[in-house]
């Protein structure tokens, strides 16, 4: 039996911790203190740290956590990490990793950063797990800091091909603002309205809206729906120059960048 905990950090980050009652792994620990507190509270030993990309809010706590726990650090081979992270076990696309009795596959999902990776455990009891960093958010996706729209679209297509019941563990609580944008893109989408009501109630109680599921994301996430006829029609009005799927995806991302 595994327990999945989103540890809140900074303004809106989640540092995902997975444990079996004795051993734990943590994904993208931007800060060590809340992870150490969680380990102490549940009397866990930290076995591994998984990194999705190089940004400080995902890597800032690695050195302190490694020093305190001796955990091994795993990261995508294509990503250039800050020196403070120290040595890592580099994972290429498709490489597998055995942790906590589960097998994780590393997926290369460039776009937000050039070497961004994600981790997928297909056989996890309770449903497959996906740790996707800043690539896929609930009802949104990461900004394109280093990659191209074509890369991000291909990366999201890969993630969207995972099973319906995959639990999507995103690194930020951006769901409500993403849903407001999703509603502007698809005013007639009842799933988006339902999810807005549900997530607003959760946030009012201070609870996370995550994990989501891939089935749900396929219904509400405009960045997974850029080929839907209604979205294509809206984007054609928004940016008449965008006449192929990559240009439409780029126009959608640009629209979101300026959306308030
Ligand atoms: Zn980031
Ligand atoms: Fe981030």
Short mmCIF file of C-alpha atoms and ligand atoms in Angstrom, two decimals:
data_model
loop_
_atom_site.label_atom_id
_atom_site.label_comp_id
_atom_site.label_asym_id
_atom_site.label_seq_id
_atom_site.Cartn_x
_atom_site.Cartn_y
_atom_site.Cartn_z
CA UNK A 1 0.00 0.00 0.00
CA UNK A 2 1.40 3.38 -0.99
CA UNK A 3 0.51 6.80 0.32
CA UNK A 4 0.70 9.84 -1.91
CA UNK A 5 1.09 13.25 -0.25
CA UNK A 6 1.26 16.66 -1.89
CA UNK A 7 3.53 18.71 0.40
CA UNK A 8 2.72 22.41 -0.13
CA UNK A 9 5.73 24.72 -0.55
CA UNK A 10 6.35 28.35 -1.52
CA UNK A 11 3.28 30.07 -2.98
CA UNK A 12 1.74 27.26 -5.00
CA UNK A 13 4.19 24.35 -5.40
CA UNK A 14 3.54 20.74 -4.43
CA UNK A 15 6.49 18.53 -3.52
CA UNK A 16 4.99 15.07 -4.09
CA UNK A 17 5.96 12.44 -1.55
CA UNK A 18 5.18 8.75 -2.05
CA UNK A 19 5.74 6.27 0.77
CA UNK A 20 5.00 2.71 1.85
CA UNK A 21 5.01 3.37 5.61
CA UNK A 22 8.81 2.99 5.88
CA UNK A 23 10.55 4.24 2.72
CA UNK A 24 9.75 7.36 0.75
CA UNK A 25 10.57 9.14 -2.46
CA UNK A 26 10.03 12.82 -3.18
CA UNK A 27 9.63 14.55 -6.52
CA UNK A 28 11.06 18.04 -7.17
CA UNK A 29 11.93 19.15 -3.64
CA UNK A 30 12.40 22.89 -4.15
CA UNK A 31 12.63 23.23 -0.37
CA UNK A 32 14.03 20.70 2.12
CA UNK A 33 12.33 21.85 5.33
CA UNK A 34 8.74 20.75 4.62
CA UNK A 35 10.00 17.39 3.29
CA UNK A 36 12.14 16.77 6.38
CA UNK A 37 9.15 17.67 8.56
CA UNK A 38 6.95 15.21 6.67
CA UNK A 39 9.58 12.43 6.91
CA UNK A 40 9.87 13.00 10.68
CA UNK A 41 6.11 13.14 11.18
CA UNK A 42 5.56 9.79 9.43
CA UNK A 43 8.89 8.24 10.56
CA UNK A 44 10.05 7.61 6.99
CA UNK A 45 13.44 7.08 5.42
CA UNK A 46 13.99 9.00 2.19
CA UNK A 47 15.22 6.54 -0.43
CA UNK A 48 15.20 8.66 -3.57
CA UNK A 49 14.72 12.12 -5.02
CA UNK A 50 13.29 12.40 -8.55
CA UNK A 51 13.77 15.61 -10.52
CA UNK A 52 11.74 16.66 -13.55
CA UNK A 53 13.65 19.83 -14.51
CA UNK A 54 16.23 22.36 -13.39
CA UNK A 55 14.16 25.27 -12.02
CA UNK A 56 15.02 26.37 -8.48
CA UNK A 57 11.49 25.76 -7.14
CA UNK A 58 12.03 22.08 -8.10
CA UNK A 59 15.68 21.58 -7.12
CA UNK A 60 16.48 24.07 -4.31
CA UNK A 61 16.17 21.52 -1.49
CA UNK A 62 18.13 18.66 -3.07
CA UNK A 63 21.56 19.32 -1.49
CA UNK A 64 20.16 19.63 2.04
CA UNK A 65 17.90 16.58 1.66
CA UNK A 66 20.69 14.44 0.26
CA UNK A 67 23.03 15.47 3.08
CA UNK A 68 20.37 14.75 5.71
CA UNK A 69 19.13 11.42 4.32
CA UNK A 70 21.66 9.94 1.86
CA UNK A 71 18.89 9.62 -0.74
CA UNK A 72 19.90 8.92 -4.34
CA UNK A 73 19.02 11.62 -6.86
CA UNK A 74 17.58 10.78 -10.30
CA UNK A 75 17.12 13.24 -13.15
CA UNK A 76 16.54 13.31 -16.90
CA UNK A 77 19.83 12.93 -18.77
CA UNK A 78 18.94 15.74 -21.19
CA UNK A 79 18.43 18.35 -18.46
CA UNK A 80 21.24 20.71 -17.34
CA UNK A 81 20.98 21.01 -13.56
CA UNK A 82 22.35 23.66 -11.20
CA UNK A 83 25.73 22.73 -9.70
CA UNK A 84 24.18 22.80 -6.21
CA UNK A 85 22.23 19.62 -7.03
CA UNK A 86 25.45 17.55 -7.19
CA UNK A 87 25.85 14.17 -8.91
CA UNK A 88 22.69 12.47 -10.20
CA UNK A 89 21.76 9.16 -11.78
CA UNK A 90 20.85 10.28 -15.28
CA UNK A 91 17.81 8.72 -16.98
CA UNK A 92 17.29 8.67 -20.73
CA UNK A 93 13.84 8.50 -22.30
CA UNK A 94 12.39 5.07 -21.59
CA UNK A 95 14.82 4.24 -18.77
CA UNK A 96 13.26 2.43 -15.85
CA UNK A 97 13.80 2.78 -12.15
CA UNK A 98 12.73 0.43 -9.32
CA UNK A 99 11.67 2.26 -6.15
CA UNK A 100 9.32 1.31 -3.28
CA UNK A 101 8.44 -1.91 -5.09
CA UNK A 102 7.23 0.05 -8.13
CA UNK A 103 8.70 0.48 -11.57
CA UNK A 104 8.96 4.06 -12.84
CA UNK A 105 9.60 4.92 -16.46
CA UNK A 106 11.26 8.22 -17.31
CA UNK A 107 9.65 10.04 -20.24
CA UNK A 108 11.35 12.87 -22.10
CA UNK A 109 8.80 15.70 -22.29
CA UNK A 110 10.67 18.81 -23.52
CA UNK A 111 8.92 22.17 -23.86
CA UNK A 112 8.85 23.96 -20.49
CA UNK A 113 12.61 23.29 -20.36
CA UNK A 114 14.83 21.65 -22.97
CA UNK A 115 15.38 18.43 -21.02
CA UNK A 116 12.20 18.19 -18.92
CA UNK A 117 11.30 14.65 -17.84
CA UNK A 118 8.27 12.95 -16.30
CA UNK A 119 7.96 9.73 -14.27
CA UNK A 120 5.25 7.17 -14.84
CA UNK A 121 4.50 4.13 -12.67
CA UNK A 122 2.12 2.03 -14.75
CA UNK A 123 1.48 -0.74 -12.17
CA UNK A 124 0.98 1.33 -9.02
CA UNK A 125 -1.81 -0.09 -6.83
CA UNK A 126 -4.63 2.48 -6.80
CA UNK A 127 -3.95 3.45 -10.40
CA UNK A 128 -0.98 4.50 -12.51
CA UNK A 129 0.98 7.49 -11.23
CA UNK A 130 2.39 10.33 -13.29
CA UNK A 131 4.75 12.95 -11.89
CA UNK A 132 4.84 15.54 -14.64
CA UNK A 133 6.53 18.59 -13.08
CA UNK A 134 5.71 21.76 -15.00
CA UNK A 135 4.71 20.07 -18.28
CA UNK A 136 1.06 19.18 -17.65
CA UNK A 137 -1.04 21.07 -15.10
CA UNK A 138 -4.68 20.45 -14.33
CA UNK A 139 -6.52 22.34 -17.09
CA UNK A 140 -3.23 23.83 -18.28
CA UNK A 141 0.38 23.31 -19.28
CA UNK A 142 3.75 24.86 -18.49
CA UNK A 143 5.09 27.96 -20.18
CA UNK A 144 7.50 27.45 -23.05
CA UNK A 145 10.72 28.78 -21.56
CA UNK A 146 13.16 26.67 -23.58
CA UNK A 147 11.24 24.45 -25.98
CA UNK A 148 9.09 25.00 -29.05
CA UNK A 149 5.31 24.68 -29.38
CA UNK A 150 5.87 21.56 -31.53
CA UNK A 151 7.92 19.96 -28.74
CA UNK A 152 5.35 20.79 -26.08
CA UNK A 153 2.47 19.51 -28.19
CA UNK A 154 4.34 16.23 -28.78
CA UNK A 155 5.17 15.96 -25.06
CA UNK A 156 1.53 16.52 -24.06
CA UNK A 157 0.41 14.00 -26.70
CA UNK A 158 2.69 11.42 -25.07
CA UNK A 159 1.29 12.08 -21.62
CA UNK A 160 -2.28 12.12 -22.93
CA UNK A 161 -1.74 8.62 -24.35
CA UNK A 162 -1.36 7.16 -20.83
CA UNK A 163 -4.35 5.30 -19.34
CA UNK A 164 -7.56 7.07 -18.24
CA UNK A 165 -7.09 6.30 -14.54
CA UNK A 166 -3.54 7.72 -14.40
CA UNK A 167 -3.23 9.98 -11.36
CA UNK A 168 -1.72 13.23 -12.60
CA UNK A 169 0.59 14.77 -9.98
CA UNK A 170 1.43 18.30 -11.15
CA UNK A 171 3.99 20.51 -9.43
CA UNK A 172 1.79 23.60 -9.03
CA UNK A 173 -1.68 24.49 -7.75
CA UNK A 174 -2.72 26.50 -10.81
CA UNK A 175 -6.02 24.71 -11.35
CA UNK A 176 -8.51 27.53 -10.70
CA UNK A 177 -6.81 30.13 -12.90
CA UNK A 178 -6.29 27.46 -15.58
CA UNK A 179 -9.99 26.56 -15.44
CA UNK A 180 -11.00 30.20 -15.91
CA UNK A 181 -8.92 30.24 -19.08
CA UNK A 182 -10.35 26.87 -20.14
CA UNK A 183 -13.87 28.32 -19.75
CA UNK A 184 -12.93 31.26 -22.00
CA UNK A 185 -11.70 28.79 -24.65
CA UNK A 186 -14.74 26.49 -24.36
CA UNK A 187 -17.69 28.44 -22.91
CA UNK A 188 -20.06 25.53 -23.55
CA UNK A 189 -18.03 22.80 -21.82
CA UNK A 190 -20.08 21.56 -18.84
CA UNK A 191 -17.17 19.49 -17.46
CA UNK A 192 -15.15 22.69 -17.06
CA UNK A 193 -18.03 24.36 -15.16
CA UNK A 194 -18.42 21.35 -12.88
CA UNK A 195 -14.70 21.22 -12.21
CA UNK A 196 -14.60 24.97 -11.46
CA UNK A 197 -17.30 24.53 -8.82
CA UNK A 198 -15.63 21.47 -7.33
CA UNK A 199 -12.13 22.98 -7.23
CA UNK A 200 -13.36 26.34 -5.89
CA UNK A 201 -14.92 24.49 -2.94
CA UNK A 202 -11.68 22.56 -2.34
CA UNK A 203 -9.55 25.71 -2.39
CA UNK A 204 -11.93 27.53 -0.04
CA UNK A 205 -11.18 24.76 2.45
CA UNK A 206 -7.44 25.00 1.76
CA UNK A 207 -7.35 21.57 0.09
CA UNK A 208 -5.37 20.61 -3.05
CA UNK A 209 -7.22 20.10 -6.33
CA UNK A 210 -4.67 17.42 -7.24
CA UNK A 211 -4.03 14.74 -8.24
CA UNK A 212 -6.23 14.94 -11.30
CA UNK A 213 -6.77 12.02 -13.69
CA UNK A 214 -5.96 11.80 -17.37
CA UNK A 215 -9.61 11.03 -18.17
CA UNK A 216 -10.57 14.30 -16.49
CA UNK A 217 -7.78 16.26 -18.19
CA UNK A 218 -8.92 15.03 -21.60
CA UNK A 219 -12.35 16.55 -20.84
CA UNK A 220 -11.24 19.91 -19.42
CA UNK A 221 -7.68 20.76 -20.45
CA UNK A 222 -7.59 23.07 -23.51
CA UNK A 223 -3.96 22.11 -24.16
CA UNK A 224 -5.02 18.47 -24.59
CA UNK A 225 -8.04 19.59 -26.64
CA UNK A 226 -6.45 21.86 -29.25
CA UNK A 227 -7.66 19.51 -32.04
CA UNK A 228 -11.31 19.48 -30.86
CA UNK A 229 -13.48 21.06 -33.57
CA UNK A 230 -14.93 23.67 -31.17
CA UNK A 231 -11.44 24.68 -30.00
CA UNK A 232 -10.15 24.77 -33.58
CA UNK A 233 -13.03 27.10 -34.50
CA UNK A 234 -12.37 29.41 -31.53
CA UNK A 235 -8.64 29.54 -32.29
CA UNK A 236 -9.36 30.35 -35.95
CA UNK A 237 -11.21 33.46 -34.75
CA UNK A 238 -8.53 34.31 -32.21
CA UNK A 239 -5.59 33.95 -34.59
CA UNK A 240 -6.54 33.56 -38.28
CA UNK A 241 -2.85 32.96 -39.16
CA UNK A 242 -2.84 29.71 -37.16
CA UNK A 243 -3.78 27.18 -39.80
CA UNK A 244 -2.04 23.98 -38.69
CA UNK A 245 -2.12 22.08 -35.40
CA UNK A 246 1.25 23.35 -34.13
CA UNK A 247 0.40 26.97 -34.97
CA UNK A 248 -2.99 26.54 -33.26
CA UNK A 249 -1.33 25.09 -30.17
CA UNK A 250 1.15 28.02 -30.19
CA UNK A 251 -1.74 30.49 -30.49
CA UNK A 252 -3.50 28.83 -27.55
CA UNK A 253 -0.34 29.07 -25.41
CA UNK A 254 0.13 32.73 -26.41
CA UNK A 255 -3.49 33.49 -25.54
CA UNK A 256 -2.99 31.92 -22.09
CA UNK A 257 0.21 33.93 -21.53
CA UNK A 258 -1.77 37.18 -21.79
CA UNK A 259 -4.98 35.95 -20.10
CA UNK A 260 -6.03 37.52 -16.78
ZN1 LIG B 1 9.48 25.13 -13.91
FE1 LIG B 2 7.77 25.20 -11.20
#
